[in-house]
PDB file of C-alpha atoms and ligand atoms in Angstrom:
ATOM      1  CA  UNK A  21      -9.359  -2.835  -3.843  1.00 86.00           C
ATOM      2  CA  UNK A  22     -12.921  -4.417  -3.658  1.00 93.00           C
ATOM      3  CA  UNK A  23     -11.650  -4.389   0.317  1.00 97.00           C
ATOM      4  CA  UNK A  24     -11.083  -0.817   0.846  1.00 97.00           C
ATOM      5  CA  UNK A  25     -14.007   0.577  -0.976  1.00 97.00           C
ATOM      6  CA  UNK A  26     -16.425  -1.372   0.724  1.00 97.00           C
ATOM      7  CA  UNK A  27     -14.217   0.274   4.317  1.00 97.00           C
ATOM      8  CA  UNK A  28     -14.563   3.166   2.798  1.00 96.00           C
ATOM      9  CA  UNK A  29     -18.509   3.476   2.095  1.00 93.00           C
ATOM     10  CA  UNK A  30     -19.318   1.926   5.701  1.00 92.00           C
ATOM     11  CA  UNK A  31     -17.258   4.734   7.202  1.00 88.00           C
ATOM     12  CA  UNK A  32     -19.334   6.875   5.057  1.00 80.00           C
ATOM     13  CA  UNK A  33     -17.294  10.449   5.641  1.00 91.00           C
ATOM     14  CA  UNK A  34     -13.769  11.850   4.667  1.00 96.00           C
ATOM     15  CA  UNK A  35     -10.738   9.393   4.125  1.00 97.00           C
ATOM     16  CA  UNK A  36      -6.896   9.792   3.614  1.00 98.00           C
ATOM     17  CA  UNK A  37      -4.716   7.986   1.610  1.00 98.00           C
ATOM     18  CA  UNK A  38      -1.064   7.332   2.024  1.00 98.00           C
ATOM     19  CA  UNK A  39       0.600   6.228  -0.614  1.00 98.00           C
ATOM     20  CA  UNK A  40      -1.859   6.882  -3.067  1.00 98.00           C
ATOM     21  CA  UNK A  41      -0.381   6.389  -6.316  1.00 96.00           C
ATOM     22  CA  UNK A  42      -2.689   6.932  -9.643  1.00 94.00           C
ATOM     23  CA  UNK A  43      -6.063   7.344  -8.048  1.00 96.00           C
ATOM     24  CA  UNK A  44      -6.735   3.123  -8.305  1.00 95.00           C
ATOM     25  CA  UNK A  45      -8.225   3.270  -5.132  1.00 97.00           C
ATOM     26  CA  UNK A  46      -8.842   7.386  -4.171  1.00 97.00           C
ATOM     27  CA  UNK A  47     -10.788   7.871  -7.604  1.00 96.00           C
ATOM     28  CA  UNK A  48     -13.389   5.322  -7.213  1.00 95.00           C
ATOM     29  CA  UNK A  49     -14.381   6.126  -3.570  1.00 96.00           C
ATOM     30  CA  UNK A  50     -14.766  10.124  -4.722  1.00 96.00           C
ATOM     31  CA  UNK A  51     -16.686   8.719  -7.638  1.00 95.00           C
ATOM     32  CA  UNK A  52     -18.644   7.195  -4.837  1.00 94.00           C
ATOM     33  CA  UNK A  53     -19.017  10.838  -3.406  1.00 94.00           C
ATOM     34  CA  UNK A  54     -16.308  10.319  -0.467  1.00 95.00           C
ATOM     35  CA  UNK A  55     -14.424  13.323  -0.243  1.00 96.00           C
ATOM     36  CA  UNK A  56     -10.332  12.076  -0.073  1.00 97.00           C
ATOM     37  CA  UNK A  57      -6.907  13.468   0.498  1.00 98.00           C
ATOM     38  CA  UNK A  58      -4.514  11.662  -1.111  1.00 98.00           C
ATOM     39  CA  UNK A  59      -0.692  12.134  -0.495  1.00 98.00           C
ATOM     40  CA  UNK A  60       1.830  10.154  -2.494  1.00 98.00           C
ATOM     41  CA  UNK A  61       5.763  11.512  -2.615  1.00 98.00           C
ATOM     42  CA  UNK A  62       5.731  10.690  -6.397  1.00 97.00           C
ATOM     43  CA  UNK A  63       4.799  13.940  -8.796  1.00 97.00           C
ATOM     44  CA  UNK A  64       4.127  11.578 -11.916  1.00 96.00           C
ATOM     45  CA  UNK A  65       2.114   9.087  -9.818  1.00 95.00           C
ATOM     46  CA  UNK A  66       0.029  12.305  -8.974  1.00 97.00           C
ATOM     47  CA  UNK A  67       0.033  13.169 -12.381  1.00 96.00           C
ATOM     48  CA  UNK A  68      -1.303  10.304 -13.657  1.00 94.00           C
ATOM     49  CA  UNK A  69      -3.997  10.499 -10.377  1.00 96.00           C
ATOM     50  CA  UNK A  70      -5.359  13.916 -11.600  1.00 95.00           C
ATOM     51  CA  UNK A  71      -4.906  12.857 -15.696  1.00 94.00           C
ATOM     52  CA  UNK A  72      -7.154   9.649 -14.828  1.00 93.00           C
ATOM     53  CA  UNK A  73      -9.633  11.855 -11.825  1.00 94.00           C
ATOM     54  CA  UNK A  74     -10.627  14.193 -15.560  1.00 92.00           C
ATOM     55  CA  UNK A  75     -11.922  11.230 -17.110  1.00 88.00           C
ATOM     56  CA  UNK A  76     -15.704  11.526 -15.260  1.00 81.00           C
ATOM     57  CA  UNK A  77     -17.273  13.986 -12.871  1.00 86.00           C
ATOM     58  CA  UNK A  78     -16.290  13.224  -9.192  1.00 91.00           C
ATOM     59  CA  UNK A  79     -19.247  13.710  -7.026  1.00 90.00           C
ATOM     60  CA  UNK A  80     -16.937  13.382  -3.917  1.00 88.00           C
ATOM     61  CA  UNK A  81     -13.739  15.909  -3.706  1.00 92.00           C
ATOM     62  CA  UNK A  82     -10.576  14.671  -4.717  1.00 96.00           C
ATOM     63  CA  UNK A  83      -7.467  16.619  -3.339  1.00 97.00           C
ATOM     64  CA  UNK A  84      -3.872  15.564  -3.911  1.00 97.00           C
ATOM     65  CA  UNK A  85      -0.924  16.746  -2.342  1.00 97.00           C
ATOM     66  CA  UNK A  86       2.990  15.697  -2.849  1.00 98.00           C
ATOM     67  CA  UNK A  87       4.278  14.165   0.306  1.00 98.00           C
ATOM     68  CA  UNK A  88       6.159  12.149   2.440  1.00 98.00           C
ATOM     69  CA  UNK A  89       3.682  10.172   4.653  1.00 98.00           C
ATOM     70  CA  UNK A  90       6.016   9.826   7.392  1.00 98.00           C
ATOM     71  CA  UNK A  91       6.296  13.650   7.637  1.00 98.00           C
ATOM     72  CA  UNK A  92       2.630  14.806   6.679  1.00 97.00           C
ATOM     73  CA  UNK A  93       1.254  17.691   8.809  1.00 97.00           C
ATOM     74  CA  UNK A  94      -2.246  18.804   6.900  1.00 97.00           C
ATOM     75  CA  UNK A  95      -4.575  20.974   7.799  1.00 95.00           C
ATOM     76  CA  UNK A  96      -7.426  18.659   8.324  1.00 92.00           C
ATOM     77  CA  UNK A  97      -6.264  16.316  11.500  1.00 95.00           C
ATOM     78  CA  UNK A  98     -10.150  14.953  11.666  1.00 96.00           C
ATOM     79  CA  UNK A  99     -10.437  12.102   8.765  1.00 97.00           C
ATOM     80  CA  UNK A 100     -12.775   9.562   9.328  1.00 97.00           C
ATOM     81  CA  UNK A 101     -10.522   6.946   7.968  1.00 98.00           C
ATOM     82  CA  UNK A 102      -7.039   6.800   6.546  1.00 98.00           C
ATOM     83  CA  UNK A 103      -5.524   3.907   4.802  1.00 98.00           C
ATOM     84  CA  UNK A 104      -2.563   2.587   3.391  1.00 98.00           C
ATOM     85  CA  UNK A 105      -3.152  -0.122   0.608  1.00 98.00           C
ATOM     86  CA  UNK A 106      -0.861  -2.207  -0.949  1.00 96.00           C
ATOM     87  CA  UNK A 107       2.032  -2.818   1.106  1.00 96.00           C
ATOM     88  CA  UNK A 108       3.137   0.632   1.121  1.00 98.00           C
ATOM     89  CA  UNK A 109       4.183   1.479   4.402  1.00 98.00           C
ATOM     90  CA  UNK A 110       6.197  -1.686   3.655  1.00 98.00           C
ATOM     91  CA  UNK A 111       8.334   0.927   0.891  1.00 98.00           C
ATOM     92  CA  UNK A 112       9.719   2.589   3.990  1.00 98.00           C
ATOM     93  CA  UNK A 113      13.071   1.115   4.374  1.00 97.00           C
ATOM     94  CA  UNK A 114      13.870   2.819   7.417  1.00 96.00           C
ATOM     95  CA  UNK A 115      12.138   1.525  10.676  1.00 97.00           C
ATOM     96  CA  UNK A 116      11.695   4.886  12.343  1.00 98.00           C
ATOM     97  CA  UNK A 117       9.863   6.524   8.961  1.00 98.00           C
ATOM     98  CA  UNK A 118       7.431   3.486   9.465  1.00 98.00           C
ATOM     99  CA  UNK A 119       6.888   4.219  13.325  1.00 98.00           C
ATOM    100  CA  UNK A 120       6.549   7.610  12.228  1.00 98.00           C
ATOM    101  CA  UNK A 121       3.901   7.226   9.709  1.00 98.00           C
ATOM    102  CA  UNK A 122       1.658   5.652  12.270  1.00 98.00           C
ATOM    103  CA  UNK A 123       2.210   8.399  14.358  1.00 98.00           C
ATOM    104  CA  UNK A 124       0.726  10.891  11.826  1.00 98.00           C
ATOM    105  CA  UNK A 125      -1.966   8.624  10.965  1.00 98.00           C
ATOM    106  CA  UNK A 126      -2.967   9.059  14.295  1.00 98.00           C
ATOM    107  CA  UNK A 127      -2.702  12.460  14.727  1.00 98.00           C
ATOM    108  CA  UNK A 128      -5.275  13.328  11.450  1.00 98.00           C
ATOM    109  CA  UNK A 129      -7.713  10.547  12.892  1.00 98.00           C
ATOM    110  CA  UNK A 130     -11.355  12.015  14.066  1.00 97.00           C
ATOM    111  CA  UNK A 131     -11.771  10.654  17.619  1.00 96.00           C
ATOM    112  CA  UNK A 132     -13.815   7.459  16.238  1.00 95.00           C
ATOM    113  CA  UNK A 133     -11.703   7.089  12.856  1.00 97.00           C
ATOM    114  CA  UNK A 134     -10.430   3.880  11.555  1.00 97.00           C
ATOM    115  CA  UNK A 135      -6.986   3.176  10.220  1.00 98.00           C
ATOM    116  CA  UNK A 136      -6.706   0.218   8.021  1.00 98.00           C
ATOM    117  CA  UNK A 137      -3.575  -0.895   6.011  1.00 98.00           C
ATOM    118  CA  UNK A 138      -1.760  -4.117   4.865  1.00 98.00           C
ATOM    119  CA  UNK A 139       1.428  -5.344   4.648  1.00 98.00           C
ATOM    120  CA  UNK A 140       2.674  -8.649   3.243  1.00 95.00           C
ATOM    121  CA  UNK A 141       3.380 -11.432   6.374  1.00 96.00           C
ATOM    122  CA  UNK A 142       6.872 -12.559   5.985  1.00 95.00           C
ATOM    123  CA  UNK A 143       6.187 -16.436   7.016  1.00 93.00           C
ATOM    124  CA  UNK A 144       8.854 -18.781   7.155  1.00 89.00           C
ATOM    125  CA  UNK A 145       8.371 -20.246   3.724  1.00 86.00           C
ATOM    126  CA  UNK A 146       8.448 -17.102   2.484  1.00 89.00           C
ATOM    127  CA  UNK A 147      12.091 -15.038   3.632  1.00 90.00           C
ATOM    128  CA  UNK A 148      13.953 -18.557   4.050  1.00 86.00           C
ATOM    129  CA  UNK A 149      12.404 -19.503   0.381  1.00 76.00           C
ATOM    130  CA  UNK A 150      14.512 -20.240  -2.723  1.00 71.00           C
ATOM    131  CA  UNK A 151      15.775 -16.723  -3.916  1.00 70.00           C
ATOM    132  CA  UNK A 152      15.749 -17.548  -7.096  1.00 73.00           C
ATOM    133  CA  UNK A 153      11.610 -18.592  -7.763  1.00 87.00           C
ATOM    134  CA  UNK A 154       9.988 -16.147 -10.244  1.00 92.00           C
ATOM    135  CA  UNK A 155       6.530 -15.524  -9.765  1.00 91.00           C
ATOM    136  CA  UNK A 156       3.723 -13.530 -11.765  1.00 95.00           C
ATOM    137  CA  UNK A 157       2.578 -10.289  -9.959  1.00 91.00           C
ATOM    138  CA  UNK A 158      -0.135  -9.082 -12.811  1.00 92.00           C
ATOM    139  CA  UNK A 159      -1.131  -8.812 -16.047  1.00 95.00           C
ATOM    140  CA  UNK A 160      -2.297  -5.871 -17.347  1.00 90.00           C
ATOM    141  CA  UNK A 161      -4.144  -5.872 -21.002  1.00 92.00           C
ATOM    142  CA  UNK A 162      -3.615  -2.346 -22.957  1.00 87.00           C
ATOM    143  CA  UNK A 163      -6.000  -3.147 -25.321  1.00 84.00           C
ATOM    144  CA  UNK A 164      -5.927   0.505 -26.661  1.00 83.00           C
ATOM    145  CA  UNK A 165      -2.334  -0.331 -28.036  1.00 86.00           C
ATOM    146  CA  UNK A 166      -2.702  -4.309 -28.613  1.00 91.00           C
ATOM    147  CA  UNK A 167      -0.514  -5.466 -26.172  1.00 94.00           C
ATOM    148  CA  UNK A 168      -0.475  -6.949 -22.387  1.00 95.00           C
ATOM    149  CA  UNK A 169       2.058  -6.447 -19.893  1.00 95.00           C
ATOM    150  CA  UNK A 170       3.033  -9.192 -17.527  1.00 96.00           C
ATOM    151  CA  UNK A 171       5.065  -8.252 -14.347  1.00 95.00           C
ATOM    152  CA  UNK A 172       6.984 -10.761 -12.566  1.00 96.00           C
ATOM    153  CA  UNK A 173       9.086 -10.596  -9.700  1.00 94.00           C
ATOM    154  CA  UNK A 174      12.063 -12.024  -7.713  1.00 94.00           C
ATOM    155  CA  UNK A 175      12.651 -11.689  -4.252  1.00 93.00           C
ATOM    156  CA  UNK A 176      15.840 -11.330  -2.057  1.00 93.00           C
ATOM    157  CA  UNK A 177      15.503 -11.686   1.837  1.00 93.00           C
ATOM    158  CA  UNK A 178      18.199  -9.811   4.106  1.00 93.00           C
ATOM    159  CA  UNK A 179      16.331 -11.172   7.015  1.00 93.00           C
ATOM    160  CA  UNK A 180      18.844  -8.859   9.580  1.00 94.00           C
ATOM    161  CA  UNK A 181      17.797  -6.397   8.181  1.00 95.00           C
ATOM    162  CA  UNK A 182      14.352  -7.323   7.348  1.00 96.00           C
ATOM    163  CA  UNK A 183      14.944  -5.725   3.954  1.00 96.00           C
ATOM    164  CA  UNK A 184      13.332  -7.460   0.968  1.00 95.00           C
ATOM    165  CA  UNK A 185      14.468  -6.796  -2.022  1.00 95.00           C
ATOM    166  CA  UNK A 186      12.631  -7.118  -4.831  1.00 93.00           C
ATOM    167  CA  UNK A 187      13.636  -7.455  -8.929  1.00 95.00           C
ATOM    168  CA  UNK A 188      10.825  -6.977 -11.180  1.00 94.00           C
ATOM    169  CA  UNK A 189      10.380  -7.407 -14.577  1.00 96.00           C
ATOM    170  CA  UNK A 190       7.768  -5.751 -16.954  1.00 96.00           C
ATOM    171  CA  UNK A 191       7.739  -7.528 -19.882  1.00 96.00           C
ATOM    172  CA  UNK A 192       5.249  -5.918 -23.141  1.00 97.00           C
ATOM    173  CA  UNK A 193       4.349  -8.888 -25.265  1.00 96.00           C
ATOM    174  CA  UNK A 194       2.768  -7.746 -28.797  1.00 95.00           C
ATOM    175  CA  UNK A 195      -0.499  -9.637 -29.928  1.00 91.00           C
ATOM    176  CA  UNK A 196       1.811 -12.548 -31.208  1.00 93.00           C
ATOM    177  CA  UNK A 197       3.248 -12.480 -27.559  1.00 93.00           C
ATOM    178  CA  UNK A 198       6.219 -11.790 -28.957  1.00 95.00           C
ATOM    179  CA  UNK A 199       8.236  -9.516 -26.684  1.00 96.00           C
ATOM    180  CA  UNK A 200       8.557  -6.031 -28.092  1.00 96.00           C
ATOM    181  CA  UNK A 201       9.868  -4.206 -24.523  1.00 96.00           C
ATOM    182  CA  UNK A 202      11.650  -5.212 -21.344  1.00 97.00           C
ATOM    183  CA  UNK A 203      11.695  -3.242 -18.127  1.00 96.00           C
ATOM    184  CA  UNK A 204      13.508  -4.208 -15.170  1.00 97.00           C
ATOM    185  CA  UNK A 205      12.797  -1.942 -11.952  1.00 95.00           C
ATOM    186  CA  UNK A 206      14.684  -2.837  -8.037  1.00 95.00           C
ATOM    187  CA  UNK A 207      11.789  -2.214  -5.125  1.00 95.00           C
ATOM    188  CA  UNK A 208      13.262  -2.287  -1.856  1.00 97.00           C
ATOM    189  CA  UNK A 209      10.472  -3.209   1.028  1.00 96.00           C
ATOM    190  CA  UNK A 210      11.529  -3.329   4.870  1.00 98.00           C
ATOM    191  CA  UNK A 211       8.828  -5.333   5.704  1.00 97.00           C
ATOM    192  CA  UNK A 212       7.522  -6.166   9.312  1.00 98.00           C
ATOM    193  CA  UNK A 213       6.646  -9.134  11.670  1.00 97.00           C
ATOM    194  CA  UNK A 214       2.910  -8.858  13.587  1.00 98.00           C
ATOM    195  CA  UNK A 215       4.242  -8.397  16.866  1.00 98.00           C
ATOM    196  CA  UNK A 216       6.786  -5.563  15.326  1.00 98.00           C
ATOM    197  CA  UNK A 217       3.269  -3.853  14.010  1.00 98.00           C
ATOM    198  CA  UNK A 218       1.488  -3.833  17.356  1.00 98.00           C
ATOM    199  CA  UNK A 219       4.402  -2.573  18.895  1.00 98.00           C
ATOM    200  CA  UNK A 220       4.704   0.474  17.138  1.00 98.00           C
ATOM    201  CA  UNK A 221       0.432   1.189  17.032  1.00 98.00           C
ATOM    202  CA  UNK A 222       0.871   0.922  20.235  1.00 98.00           C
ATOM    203  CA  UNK A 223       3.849   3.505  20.099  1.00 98.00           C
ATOM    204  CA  UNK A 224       1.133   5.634  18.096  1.00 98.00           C
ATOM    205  CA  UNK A 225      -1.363   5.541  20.898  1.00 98.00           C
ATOM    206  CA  UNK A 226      -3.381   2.880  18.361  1.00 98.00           C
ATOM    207  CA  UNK A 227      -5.369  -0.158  19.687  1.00 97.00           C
ATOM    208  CA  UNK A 228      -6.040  -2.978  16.726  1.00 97.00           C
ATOM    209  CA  UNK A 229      -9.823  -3.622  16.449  1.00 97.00           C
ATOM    210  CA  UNK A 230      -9.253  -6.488  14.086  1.00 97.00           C
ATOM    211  CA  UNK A 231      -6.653  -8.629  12.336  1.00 98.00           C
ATOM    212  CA  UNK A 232      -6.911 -10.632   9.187  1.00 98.00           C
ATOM    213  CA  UNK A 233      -4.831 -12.872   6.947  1.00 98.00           C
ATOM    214  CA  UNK A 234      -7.006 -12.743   3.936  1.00 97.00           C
ATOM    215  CA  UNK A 235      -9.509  -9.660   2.178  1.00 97.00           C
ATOM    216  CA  UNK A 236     -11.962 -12.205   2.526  1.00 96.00           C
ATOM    217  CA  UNK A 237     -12.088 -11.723   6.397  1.00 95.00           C
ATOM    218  CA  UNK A 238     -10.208 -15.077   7.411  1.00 97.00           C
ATOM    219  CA  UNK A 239      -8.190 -14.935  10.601  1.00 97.00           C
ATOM    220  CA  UNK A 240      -4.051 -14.121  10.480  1.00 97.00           C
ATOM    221  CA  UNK A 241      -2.402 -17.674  10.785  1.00 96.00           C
ATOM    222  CA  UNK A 242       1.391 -18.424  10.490  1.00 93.00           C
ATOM    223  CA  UNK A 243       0.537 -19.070   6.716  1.00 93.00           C
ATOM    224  CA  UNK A 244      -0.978 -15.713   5.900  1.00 96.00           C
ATOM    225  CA  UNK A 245       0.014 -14.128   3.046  1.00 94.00           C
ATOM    226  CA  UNK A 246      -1.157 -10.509   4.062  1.00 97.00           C
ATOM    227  CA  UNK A 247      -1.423  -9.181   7.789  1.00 98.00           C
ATOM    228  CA  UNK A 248      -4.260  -6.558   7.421  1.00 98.00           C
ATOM    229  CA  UNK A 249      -4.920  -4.246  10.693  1.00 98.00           C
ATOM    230  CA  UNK A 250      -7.943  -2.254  11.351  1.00 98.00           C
ATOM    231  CA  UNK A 251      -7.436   0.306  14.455  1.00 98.00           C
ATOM    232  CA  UNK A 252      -8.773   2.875  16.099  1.00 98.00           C
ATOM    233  CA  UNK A 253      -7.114   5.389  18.843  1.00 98.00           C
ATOM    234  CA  UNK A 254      -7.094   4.247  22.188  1.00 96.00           C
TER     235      UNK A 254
HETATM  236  C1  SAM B 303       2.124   0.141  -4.267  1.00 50.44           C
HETATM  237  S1  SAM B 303       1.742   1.799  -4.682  1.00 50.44           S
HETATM  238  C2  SAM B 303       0.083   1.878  -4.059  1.00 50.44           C
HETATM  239  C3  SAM B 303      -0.769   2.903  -4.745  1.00 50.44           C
HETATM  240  C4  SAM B 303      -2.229   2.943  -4.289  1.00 50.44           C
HETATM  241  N1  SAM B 303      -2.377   3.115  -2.864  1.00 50.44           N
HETATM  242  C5  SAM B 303      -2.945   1.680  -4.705  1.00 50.44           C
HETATM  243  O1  SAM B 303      -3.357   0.908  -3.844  1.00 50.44           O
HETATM  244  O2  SAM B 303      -3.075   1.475  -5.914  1.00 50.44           O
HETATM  245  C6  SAM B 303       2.682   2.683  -3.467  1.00 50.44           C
HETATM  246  C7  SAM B 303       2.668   4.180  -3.603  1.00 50.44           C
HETATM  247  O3  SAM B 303       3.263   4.736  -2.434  1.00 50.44           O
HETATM  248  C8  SAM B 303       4.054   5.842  -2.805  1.00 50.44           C
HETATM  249  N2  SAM B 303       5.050   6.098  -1.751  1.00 50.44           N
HETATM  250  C9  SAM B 303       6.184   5.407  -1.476  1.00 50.44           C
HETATM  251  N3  SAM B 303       6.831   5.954  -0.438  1.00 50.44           N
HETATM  252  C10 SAM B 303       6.092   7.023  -0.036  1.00 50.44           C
HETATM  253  C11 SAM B 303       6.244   7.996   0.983  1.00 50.44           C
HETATM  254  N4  SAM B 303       7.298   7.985   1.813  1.00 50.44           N
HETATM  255  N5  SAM B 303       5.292   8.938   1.115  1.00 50.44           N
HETATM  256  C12 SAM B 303       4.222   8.975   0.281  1.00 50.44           C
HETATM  257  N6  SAM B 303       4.036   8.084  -0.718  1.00 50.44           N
HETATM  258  C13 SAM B 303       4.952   7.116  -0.875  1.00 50.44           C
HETATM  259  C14 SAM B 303       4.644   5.441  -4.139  1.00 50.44           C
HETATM  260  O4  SAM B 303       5.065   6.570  -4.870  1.00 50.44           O
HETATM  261  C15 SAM B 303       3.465   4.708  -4.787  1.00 50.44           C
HETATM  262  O5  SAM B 303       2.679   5.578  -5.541  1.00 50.44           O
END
């Protein structure tokens, strides 16, 4: 998160998000006095966005707008950045709605905008990895209620395909960390190898400026967990 905002103040002007979920990312940066678009294709996501965007003034403007990111047409076509956090274009299943997306990112891009998104690498360890391996995605502490929910995950690998699919498990542990609730949701990701991605910028009429494995600015390596592109139109 730390990753975008800190994009997102050196661009210093208007940004769109894809994808963008409750406000985690799109509230801070208006609270920063960015003015954002934010599409997402999920009304109580954007619910819980504007709910959350009433806690404290927002010196930037905040718009959001139901969508599907691979078929966005706005009326502004000049951002001066759009991103796509947290795997989403990864949610796409379907290889063309991915192409497509980048496609409409460029087309709202101001001539010297950035796009910046990240997807997770599939290395070798990971899609040829042991199916059945559970490991912790987050922990989230609702102190207001006294309990902490952990979410864990399982992953799948159709490597055809490139489809991963992903179980995941919230579990809500009470202060004893006894469990009092048990959620089980199926998240299907298509995701996408690095040559696959420069392929279709390059479809988009996108150049990559830089490429890195790691939000701490190290170099993509064959044991990258994340593939993170910054680009600009050619
Ligand atoms: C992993 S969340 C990321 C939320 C936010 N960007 C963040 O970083 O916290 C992915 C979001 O993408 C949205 N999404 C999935 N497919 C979409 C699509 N085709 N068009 C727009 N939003 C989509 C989901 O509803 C969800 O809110």
């Amino acid at each position: 998160m730390e990753f975008y905002l800190n994009a997102i103040d050196r661009c210093g002007g208007s940004v769109l998000e894809l994808g963008v979920g409750t406000g985690r990312i799109a509230i801070p940066a208006a609270a920063m006095g960015h003015d954002v678009m934010g599409v997402d294709v999920n009304r109580p996501m954007l619910d819980r966005a504007r709910l959350k965007s009433t806690a404290a003034p927002l010196p930037g403007k905040l718009q959001l707008i139901e969508g599907d990111m691979s078929k966005i047409d706005l009326p502004h076509k000049d951002f001066d950045l759009v991103i796509i956090p947290a795997h989403t274009l990864a949610l796409l299943t379907d290889e063309h709605d991915q192409a497509e997306t980048l496609i409409r990112c460029a087309e709202h891009m101001a001539l010297n905008a950035a796009l910046i998104f990240n997807l997770f690498s599939p290395t070798d360890d990971l899609i040829r990895g042991d199916s059945d391996e559970t490991f912790l995605l987050g922990v989230v502490e609702d102190d207001e209620n006294g309990v902490r929910h952990v979410l864990t995950g399982t992953n799948e690998f159709d490597t055809t395909r490139q489809i991963n699919r992903c179980t995941q498990v919230i579990e809500t542990l009470n202060a004893d960390g006894e469990s009092i609730d048990r959620e089980v949701l199926q998240v299907l990701f298509r995701y996408l190898h690095h040559h696959q991605v420069i392929e279709m910028l390059e479809t988009a009429g996108l150049q990559v400026i830089d490429v890195f494995g790691d939000f701490d600015g190290s170099p993509l390596t064959d044991d990258s967990e994340e593939m993170i592109y910054i680009c600009r139109l050619k």
